[in-house]
Amino acid sequence: MRLRVLGTAAGGGLPQWNCACPGCTRARAAGPAVWRTQECLAVSASPGDWYLVNASPDIRAQILATPELSPPPGTRRTPLRGVLLTDGELDHTAGLLALREGAALDLFAPAAVTASLAEDFPLRGLLAPYGAVRWQPLTGGLALGDGRLRVTAIPVSDKRPRYAAGSTRAGPWVVAYRFDDAVTGAAAVYAPSLARWPRGLGAALAGAGCVILDGTFWSEDEMERRTGHGPGARAMGHLPISGPGGTLARLRGRTGVRCLYTHLNNTNPAADPASCERSTLAAALVEVAADGQEIRL
Ligand SMILES: [Zn+2]
């Protein structure tokens, strides 16, 4: 199985266009080599068949930067077979508009998200005339393409996107995914949005060679401290990395599994490789994913 990390920032990216917090200021000064695009992953178990997890507003640049996702010479055939959404957030769905030139991508999302994308943020209706997307039911377990890539959705939370805050649709609104290679037995877990540590995630990590988790915020009060205002991390739908109940405590001491954080907010000090926070992660044998990074399992 191959994973290509296409983007590693939370909504807004790093730097964010309207922000001069310490993280954005550092990134702006350092230049594009350290910038982070908005979170997105590509996964493949069969050569030439790739699936996206989420479709970020940066998707066009992310695909162009990834040779595996280029069409074969002389064709307009994409190696992209489909898209799996973890939720309906704008930074995970707006990129679908940029994929309208393609044809017949399979689109999997939790039922609440699929319904919301027909009404609250009507992407389904907007995309229908282009025929680019086939909306597929997200069942508990899927076998994609030739059947080699097995996908299990893990319900995470009922956190709704802001545009659907008033919705009464039953959840889950957010899921994580476990990928299993039916041929090699390799497995990976991708959970870029964790409002809480859900029942079932611990079991899903068992036997996985790689886990990529929500690293939006380092600390609960990070927005307040770095920008002067803003709610806590949990109120924004993200367990912080550090502190009581943080995700790092769940990862510490795990052996035989490669652990990485993605979806970093531009306020997260761990985005800076020279930070104390990054040293803390290194000591715990936990990594911060980088744009373009490849992981083979
Ligand atoms: Zn910022």
mmCIF file of C-alpha atoms and ligand atoms in Angstrom:
data_model
loop_
_atom_site.group_PDB
_atom_site.id
_atom_site.type_symbol
_atom_site.label_atom_id
_atom_site.label_comp_id
_atom_site.label_asym_id
_atom_site.label_seq_id
_atom_site.Cartn_x
_atom_site.Cartn_y
_atom_site.Cartn_z
ATOM 1 C CA MET A 1 0.000 0.000 0.000
ATOM 2 C CA ARG A 2 1.175 3.486 -0.770
ATOM 3 C CA LEU A 3 0.149 6.717 0.904
ATOM 4 C CA ARG A 4 0.949 10.109 -0.555
ATOM 5 C CA VAL A 5 0.350 12.967 1.845
ATOM 6 C CA LEU A 6 -0.843 15.751 -0.456
ATOM 7 C CA GLY A 7 -1.529 18.424 2.153
ATOM 8 C CA THR A 8 -1.022 18.746 5.904
ATOM 9 C CA ALA A 9 -2.593 22.040 7.019
ATOM 10 C CA ALA A 10 -5.975 22.766 8.532
ATOM 11 C CA GLY A 11 -8.378 25.107 6.746
ATOM 12 C CA GLY A 12 -6.588 28.238 5.572
ATOM 13 C CA GLY A 13 -3.220 26.542 5.078
ATOM 14 C CA LEU A 14 0.144 27.781 6.319
ATOM 15 C CA PRO A 15 0.564 30.677 5.980
ATOM 16 C CA GLN A 16 -3.072 31.735 5.964
ATOM 17 C CA TRP A 17 -3.683 34.667 3.614
ATOM 18 C CA ASN A 18 -5.090 37.005 6.275
ATOM 19 C CA CYS A 19 -3.025 35.944 9.279
ATOM 20 C CA ALA A 20 0.212 37.198 10.795
ATOM 21 C CA CYS A 21 0.297 34.998 13.888
ATOM 22 C CA PRO A 22 3.810 33.805 14.830
ATOM 23 C CA GLY A 23 3.436 30.642 12.715
ATOM 24 C CA CYS A 24 2.192 32.436 9.610
ATOM 25 C CA THR A 25 4.824 35.158 9.964
ATOM 26 C CA ARG A 26 7.600 32.557 10.214
ATOM 27 C CA ALA A 27 6.264 30.643 7.211
ATOM 28 C CA ARG A 28 5.879 33.800 5.113
ATOM 29 C CA ALA A 29 9.475 34.785 5.860
ATOM 30 C CA ALA A 30 10.844 31.299 5.160
ATOM 31 C CA GLY A 31 9.105 31.026 1.789
ATOM 32 C CA PRO A 32 7.139 28.389 -0.117
ATOM 33 C CA ALA A 33 9.464 25.499 0.780
ATOM 34 C CA VAL A 34 7.954 25.382 4.276
ATOM 35 C CA TRP A 35 4.374 26.259 3.376
ATOM 36 C CA ARG A 36 1.652 23.702 3.996
ATOM 37 C CA THR A 37 -1.363 23.153 1.764
ATOM 38 C CA GLN A 38 -4.718 22.090 3.129
ATOM 39 C CA GLU A 39 -5.070 18.521 4.324
ATOM 40 C CA CYS A 40 -5.523 15.778 1.749
ATOM 41 C CA LEU A 41 -4.254 12.216 1.311
ATOM 42 C CA ALA A 42 -3.942 9.868 -1.662
ATOM 43 C CA VAL A 43 -3.932 6.109 -1.069
ATOM 44 C CA SER A 44 -3.330 3.180 -3.403
ATOM 45 C CA ALA A 45 -3.046 -0.580 -3.071
ATOM 46 C CA SER A 46 -3.101 -1.418 -6.806
ATOM 47 C CA PRO A 47 -0.741 0.226 -9.300
ATOM 48 C CA GLY A 48 -2.486 3.002 -11.200
ATOM 49 C CA ASP A 49 -5.533 3.142 -8.917
ATOM 50 C CA TRP A 50 -5.579 6.014 -6.436
ATOM 51 C CA TYR A 51 -8.198 7.307 -4.037
ATOM 52 C CA LEU A 52 -8.231 10.694 -2.378
ATOM 53 C CA VAL A 53 -9.236 11.201 1.214
ATOM 54 C CA ASN A 54 -10.854 14.646 1.184
ATOM 55 C CA ALA A 55 -10.659 17.167 -1.633
ATOM 56 C CA SER A 56 -8.990 20.332 -0.422
ATOM 57 C CA PRO A 57 -9.270 23.758 -2.057
ATOM 58 C CA ASP A 58 -5.595 23.207 -3.003
ATOM 59 C CA ILE A 59 -6.339 19.984 -4.888
ATOM 60 C CA ARG A 60 -5.269 21.143 -8.347
ATOM 61 C CA ALA A 61 -1.783 22.141 -7.190
ATOM 62 C CA GLN A 62 -1.542 19.012 -5.044
ATOM 63 C CA ILE A 63 -2.350 16.715 -7.980
ATOM 64 C CA LEU A 64 0.071 18.558 -10.260
ATOM 65 C CA ALA A 65 2.817 18.089 -7.641
ATOM 66 C CA THR A 66 2.230 14.314 -7.504
ATOM 67 C CA PRO A 67 3.564 12.382 -10.538
ATOM 68 C CA GLU A 68 1.578 9.248 -9.633
ATOM 69 C CA LEU A 69 -1.639 11.209 -10.184
ATOM 70 C CA SER A 70 -0.748 12.350 -13.716
ATOM 71 C CA PRO A 71 -2.722 10.937 -16.663
ATOM 72 C CA PRO A 72 -0.812 8.405 -18.803
ATOM 73 C CA PRO A 73 0.786 10.003 -21.906
ATOM 74 C CA GLY A 74 -1.641 10.951 -24.643
ATOM 75 C CA THR A 75 -4.750 10.334 -22.572
ATOM 76 C CA ARG A 76 -7.278 12.146 -20.458
ATOM 77 C CA ARG A 77 -7.552 9.195 -18.106
ATOM 78 C CA THR A 78 -6.823 9.979 -14.488
ATOM 79 C CA PRO A 79 -5.400 7.405 -12.079
ATOM 80 C CA LEU A 80 -7.871 8.872 -9.556
ATOM 81 C CA ARG A 81 -10.727 6.452 -9.040
ATOM 82 C CA GLY A 82 -12.589 8.141 -6.231
ATOM 83 C CA VAL A 83 -12.737 10.343 -3.178
ATOM 84 C CA LEU A 84 -13.542 9.437 0.426
ATOM 85 C CA LEU A 85 -14.704 12.313 2.607
ATOM 86 C CA THR A 86 -14.068 12.231 6.347
ATOM 87 C CA ASP A 87 -16.678 14.988 6.827
ATOM 88 C CA GLY A 88 -18.297 17.894 5.001
ATOM 89 C CA GLU A 89 -15.999 20.741 6.076
ATOM 90 C CA LEU A 90 -15.330 23.303 3.354
ATOM 91 C CA ASP A 91 -11.589 22.627 3.441
ATOM 92 C CA HIS A 92 -12.339 18.933 2.744
ATOM 93 C CA THR A 93 -15.001 19.346 0.053
ATOM 94 C CA ALA A 94 -14.474 22.576 -1.890
ATOM 95 C CA GLY A 95 -11.826 20.845 -4.033
ATOM 96 C CA LEU A 96 -14.530 18.693 -5.607
ATOM 97 C CA LEU A 97 -15.464 21.744 -7.696
ATOM 98 C CA ALA A 98 -11.974 21.668 -9.189
ATOM 99 C CA LEU A 99 -12.338 17.996 -10.195
ATOM 100 C CA ARG A 100 -15.350 18.613 -12.434
ATOM 101 C CA GLU A 101 -13.330 18.085 -15.641
ATOM 102 C CA GLY A 102 -12.919 14.419 -14.781
ATOM 103 C CA ALA A 103 -15.496 11.725 -15.198
ATOM 104 C CA ALA A 104 -17.142 9.300 -12.870
ATOM 105 C CA LEU A 105 -15.140 9.574 -9.690
ATOM 106 C CA ASP A 106 -16.742 7.471 -6.962
ATOM 107 C CA LEU A 107 -17.539 9.683 -3.975
ATOM 108 C CA PHE A 108 -17.974 8.148 -0.527
ATOM 109 C CA ALA A 109 -19.123 10.146 2.494
ATOM 110 C CA PRO A 110 -21.134 9.615 5.672
ATOM 111 C CA ALA A 111 -24.880 9.736 4.918
ATOM 112 C CA ALA A 112 -25.381 12.969 6.877
ATOM 113 C CA VAL A 113 -22.625 14.623 4.832
ATOM 114 C CA THR A 114 -24.012 13.337 1.526
ATOM 115 C CA ALA A 115 -27.417 14.798 2.430
ATOM 116 C CA SER A 116 -25.925 18.068 3.628
ATOM 117 C CA LEU A 117 -23.982 18.431 0.368
ATOM 118 C CA ALA A 118 -27.305 18.265 -1.468
ATOM 119 C CA GLU A 119 -28.969 20.982 0.603
ATOM 120 C CA ASP A 120 -26.870 23.064 3.006
ATOM 121 C CA PHE A 121 -23.832 23.335 0.684
ATOM 122 C CA PRO A 122 -25.380 22.084 -2.574
ATOM 123 C CA LEU A 123 -22.299 20.620 -4.237
ATOM 124 C CA ARG A 124 -24.219 17.624 -5.548
ATOM 125 C CA GLY A 125 -26.550 19.764 -7.605
ATOM 126 C CA LEU A 126 -23.741 22.012 -8.808
ATOM 127 C CA LEU A 127 -21.637 19.056 -9.964
ATOM 128 C CA ALA A 128 -24.456 16.949 -11.434
ATOM 129 C CA PRO A 129 -24.402 18.576 -14.918
ATOM 130 C CA TYR A 130 -20.679 17.791 -15.228
ATOM 131 C CA GLY A 131 -21.137 14.076 -14.520
ATOM 132 C CA ALA A 132 -17.864 14.084 -12.621
ATOM 133 C CA VAL A 133 -18.948 12.337 -9.464
ATOM 134 C CA ARG A 134 -20.933 9.212 -8.598
ATOM 135 C CA TRP A 135 -22.209 9.445 -5.030
ATOM 136 C CA GLN A 136 -21.855 6.050 -3.387
ATOM 137 C CA PRO A 137 -23.191 4.842 -0.053
ATOM 138 C CA LEU A 138 -20.569 4.609 2.658
ATOM 139 C CA THR A 139 -21.150 1.268 4.294
ATOM 140 C CA GLY A 140 -19.252 -0.135 7.252
ATOM 141 C CA GLY A 141 -16.750 -1.831 4.982
ATOM 142 C CA LEU A 142 -15.853 -1.249 1.323
ATOM 143 C CA ALA A 143 -13.651 -3.036 -1.193
ATOM 144 C CA LEU A 144 -12.496 -0.455 -3.719
ATOM 145 C CA GLY A 145 -11.459 -0.887 -7.355
ATOM 146 C CA ASP A 146 -10.230 -4.428 -7.962
ATOM 147 C CA GLY A 147 -11.072 -5.271 -4.367
ATOM 148 C CA ARG A 148 -7.541 -5.096 -3.025
ATOM 149 C CA LEU A 149 -8.017 -1.844 -1.080
ATOM 150 C CA ARG A 150 -10.390 -2.496 1.809
ATOM 151 C CA VAL A 151 -11.803 0.491 3.658
ATOM 152 C CA THR A 152 -13.490 0.590 7.049
ATOM 153 C CA ALA A 153 -15.184 3.785 8.224
ATOM 154 C CA ILE A 154 -14.923 4.526 11.950
ATOM 155 C CA PRO A 155 -17.585 6.928 13.290
ATOM 156 C CA VAL A 156 -15.894 9.802 15.126
ATOM 157 C CA SER A 157 -18.374 12.525 16.028
ATOM 158 C CA ASP A 158 -21.454 14.544 15.136
ATOM 159 C CA LYS A 159 -19.510 17.769 14.626
ATOM 160 C CA ARG A 160 -21.283 19.614 11.817
ATOM 161 C CA PRO A 161 -19.675 22.083 9.431
ATOM 162 C CA ARG A 162 -20.513 25.680 10.335
ATOM 163 C CA TYR A 163 -22.778 25.961 7.269
ATOM 164 C CA ALA A 164 -24.884 23.078 8.660
ATOM 165 C CA ALA A 165 -24.726 24.028 12.334
ATOM 166 C CA GLY A 166 -28.522 24.000 12.637
ATOM 167 C CA SER A 167 -29.000 20.632 10.963
ATOM 168 C CA THR A 168 -30.849 17.954 12.897
ATOM 169 C CA ARG A 169 -29.673 15.077 10.690
ATOM 170 C CA ALA A 170 -28.439 12.082 12.615
ATOM 171 C CA GLY A 171 -24.724 11.421 12.483
ATOM 172 C CA PRO A 172 -22.061 10.411 12.263
ATOM 173 C CA TRP A 173 -20.949 13.608 10.558
ATOM 174 C CA VAL A 174 -17.253 12.798 10.903
ATOM 175 C CA VAL A 175 -15.507 9.489 10.300
ATOM 176 C CA ALA A 176 -11.972 8.149 10.219
ATOM 177 C CA TYR A 177 -10.798 5.469 7.806
ATOM 178 C CA ARG A 178 -8.792 2.311 8.148
ATOM 179 C CA PHE A 179 -7.231 0.991 4.932
ATOM 180 C CA ASP A 180 -6.247 -2.644 4.531
ATOM 181 C CA ASP A 181 -4.299 -4.123 1.634
ATOM 182 C CA ALA A 182 -6.023 -7.456 1.033
ATOM 183 C CA VAL A 183 -2.894 -8.866 -0.637
ATOM 184 C CA THR A 184 -0.050 -7.823 1.673
ATOM 185 C CA GLY A 185 -1.999 -7.384 4.913
ATOM 186 C CA ALA A 186 -0.613 -3.852 5.363
ATOM 187 C CA ALA A 187 -2.928 -1.430 7.164
ATOM 188 C CA ALA A 188 -3.103 2.295 7.844
ATOM 189 C CA VAL A 189 -5.487 4.530 9.795
ATOM 190 C CA TYR A 190 -6.310 8.097 8.753
ATOM 191 C CA ALA A 191 -8.156 10.309 11.235
ATOM 192 C CA PRO A 192 -7.589 13.990 10.404
ATOM 193 C CA SER A 193 -10.561 15.274 12.415
ATOM 194 C CA LEU A 194 -10.928 14.034 15.991
ATOM 195 C CA ALA A 195 -13.340 16.001 18.157
ATOM 196 C CA ARG A 196 -12.965 13.183 20.655
ATOM 197 C CA TRP A 197 -11.271 9.799 20.879
ATOM 198 C CA PRO A 198 -14.047 7.604 19.503
ATOM 199 C CA ARG A 199 -14.957 4.141 20.566
ATOM 200 C CA GLY A 200 -13.531 1.847 17.928
ATOM 201 C CA LEU A 201 -10.445 3.860 17.087
ATOM 202 C CA GLY A 202 -8.232 1.958 19.506
ATOM 203 C CA ALA A 203 -9.310 -1.338 17.951
ATOM 204 C CA ALA A 204 -8.803 0.100 14.457
ATOM 205 C CA LEU A 205 -5.188 0.927 15.320
ATOM 206 C CA ALA A 206 -4.452 -2.707 16.138
ATOM 207 C CA GLY A 207 -2.127 -4.143 13.527
ATOM 208 C CA ALA A 208 -1.849 -0.892 11.558
ATOM 209 C CA GLY A 209 1.628 -0.030 10.350
ATOM 210 C CA CYS A 210 0.873 3.671 10.126
ATOM 211 C CA VAL A 211 -1.539 6.037 11.814
ATOM 212 C CA ILE A 212 -2.059 9.653 10.771
ATOM 213 C CA LEU A 213 -4.044 11.719 13.260
ATOM 214 C CA ASP A 214 -5.589 15.149 13.765
ATOM 215 C CA GLY A 215 -2.781 17.506 14.729
ATOM 216 C CA THR A 216 -4.775 20.721 14.356
ATOM 217 C CA PHE A 217 -3.847 22.195 17.722
ATOM 218 C CA TRP A 218 -0.936 21.620 20.055
ATOM 219 C CA SER A 219 -2.805 22.900 23.104
ATOM 220 C CA GLU A 220 -6.372 23.573 24.198
ATOM 221 C CA ASP A 221 -5.974 27.383 24.449
ATOM 222 C CA GLU A 222 -3.710 27.820 21.421
ATOM 223 C CA MET A 223 -6.022 30.063 19.359
ATOM 224 C CA GLU A 224 -6.394 32.488 22.258
ATOM 225 C CA ARG A 225 -2.675 32.566 22.985
ATOM 226 C CA ARG A 226 -1.470 32.867 19.379
ATOM 227 C CA THR A 227 -4.112 35.155 17.876
ATOM 228 C CA GLY A 228 -5.611 36.926 20.896
ATOM 229 C CA HIS A 229 -9.065 35.432 20.428
ATOM 230 C CA GLY A 230 -10.838 32.235 19.529
ATOM 231 C CA PRO A 231 -12.484 29.283 21.230
ATOM 232 C CA GLY A 232 -10.717 26.273 22.696
ATOM 233 C CA ALA A 233 -9.466 23.400 20.575
ATOM 234 C CA ARG A 234 -12.215 21.011 21.689
ATOM 235 C CA ALA A 235 -14.926 23.609 20.994
ATOM 236 C CA MET A 236 -13.563 23.804 17.448
ATOM 237 C CA GLY A 237 -13.863 20.045 17.076
ATOM 238 C CA HIS A 238 -10.263 18.983 17.620
ATOM 239 C CA LEU A 239 -8.631 17.166 20.489
ATOM 240 C CA PRO A 240 -5.304 18.911 21.112
ATOM 241 C CA ILE A 241 -2.045 16.988 20.870
ATOM 242 C CA SER A 242 -0.757 17.837 24.335
ATOM 243 C CA GLY A 243 -2.246 18.086 27.792
ATOM 244 C CA PRO A 244 -4.687 15.890 29.709
ATOM 245 C CA GLY A 245 -6.787 13.842 27.299
ATOM 246 C CA GLY A 246 -4.646 14.941 24.353
ATOM 247 C CA THR A 247 -3.850 12.536 21.538
ATOM 248 C CA LEU A 248 -0.112 12.302 22.222
ATOM 249 C CA ALA A 249 -0.815 10.372 25.416
ATOM 250 C CA ARG A 250 -2.647 7.807 23.249
ATOM 251 C CA LEU A 251 0.310 7.399 20.908
ATOM 252 C CA ARG A 252 3.157 7.321 23.419
ATOM 253 C CA GLY A 253 4.719 3.914 23.810
ATOM 254 C CA ARG A 254 3.090 2.327 20.774
ATOM 255 C CA THR A 255 5.607 0.075 19.088
ATOM 256 C CA GLY A 256 5.583 -1.203 15.531
ATOM 257 C CA VAL A 257 3.383 1.602 14.248
ATOM 258 C CA ARG A 258 4.499 4.794 12.554
ATOM 259 C CA CYS A 259 2.579 7.733 14.040
ATOM 260 C CA LEU A 260 2.211 11.102 12.325
ATOM 261 C CA TYR A 261 0.152 14.249 12.774
ATOM 262 C CA THR A 262 -1.560 16.101 9.943
ATOM 263 C CA HIS A 263 -4.156 18.898 9.553
ATOM 264 C CA LEU A 264 -1.961 21.362 11.493
ATOM 265 C CA ASN A 265 -3.509 24.736 12.114
ATOM 266 C CA ASN A 266 -1.241 27.672 11.315
ATOM 267 C CA THR A 267 -1.202 28.481 15.051
ATOM 268 C CA ASN A 268 0.299 25.076 15.929
ATOM 269 C CA PRO A 269 3.900 25.612 17.070
ATOM 270 C CA ALA A 270 4.777 22.023 16.095
ATOM 271 C CA ALA A 271 4.590 23.084 12.437
ATOM 272 C CA ASP A 272 8.038 24.627 13.017
ATOM 273 C CA PRO A 273 10.722 21.895 12.806
ATOM 274 C CA ALA A 274 12.925 23.907 15.195
ATOM 275 C CA SER A 275 10.284 24.188 17.932
ATOM 276 C CA CYS A 276 10.399 22.639 21.413
ATOM 277 C CA GLU A 277 7.060 21.049 20.606
ATOM 278 C CA ARG A 278 8.606 19.205 17.659
ATOM 279 C CA SER A 279 11.371 17.953 19.976
ATOM 280 C CA THR A 280 8.717 16.655 22.355
ATOM 281 C CA LEU A 281 7.130 14.723 19.492
ATOM 282 C CA ALA A 282 10.478 13.356 18.334
ATOM 283 C CA ALA A 283 11.208 12.094 21.841
ATOM 284 C CA ALA A 284 7.884 10.248 21.709
ATOM 285 C CA LEU A 285 8.798 8.846 18.260
ATOM 286 C CA VAL A 286 5.897 10.717 16.669
ATOM 287 C CA GLU A 287 6.281 12.654 13.403
ATOM 288 C CA VAL A 288 4.632 15.627 11.751
ATOM 289 C CA ALA A 289 3.613 14.728 8.209
ATOM 290 C CA ALA A 290 4.982 16.864 5.370
ATOM 291 C CA ASP A 291 3.327 17.894 2.110
ATOM 292 C CA GLY A 292 4.334 15.423 -0.603
ATOM 293 C CA GLN A 293 5.551 12.775 1.827
ATOM 294 C CA GLU A 294 5.274 9.183 0.669
ATOM 295 C CA ILE A 295 4.694 6.272 3.028
ATOM 296 C CA ARG A 296 4.980 2.691 1.782
ATOM 297 C CA LEU A 297 3.535 -0.109 3.850
HETATM 298 ZN ZN ZN B 1 -1.665 32.287 11.405
#
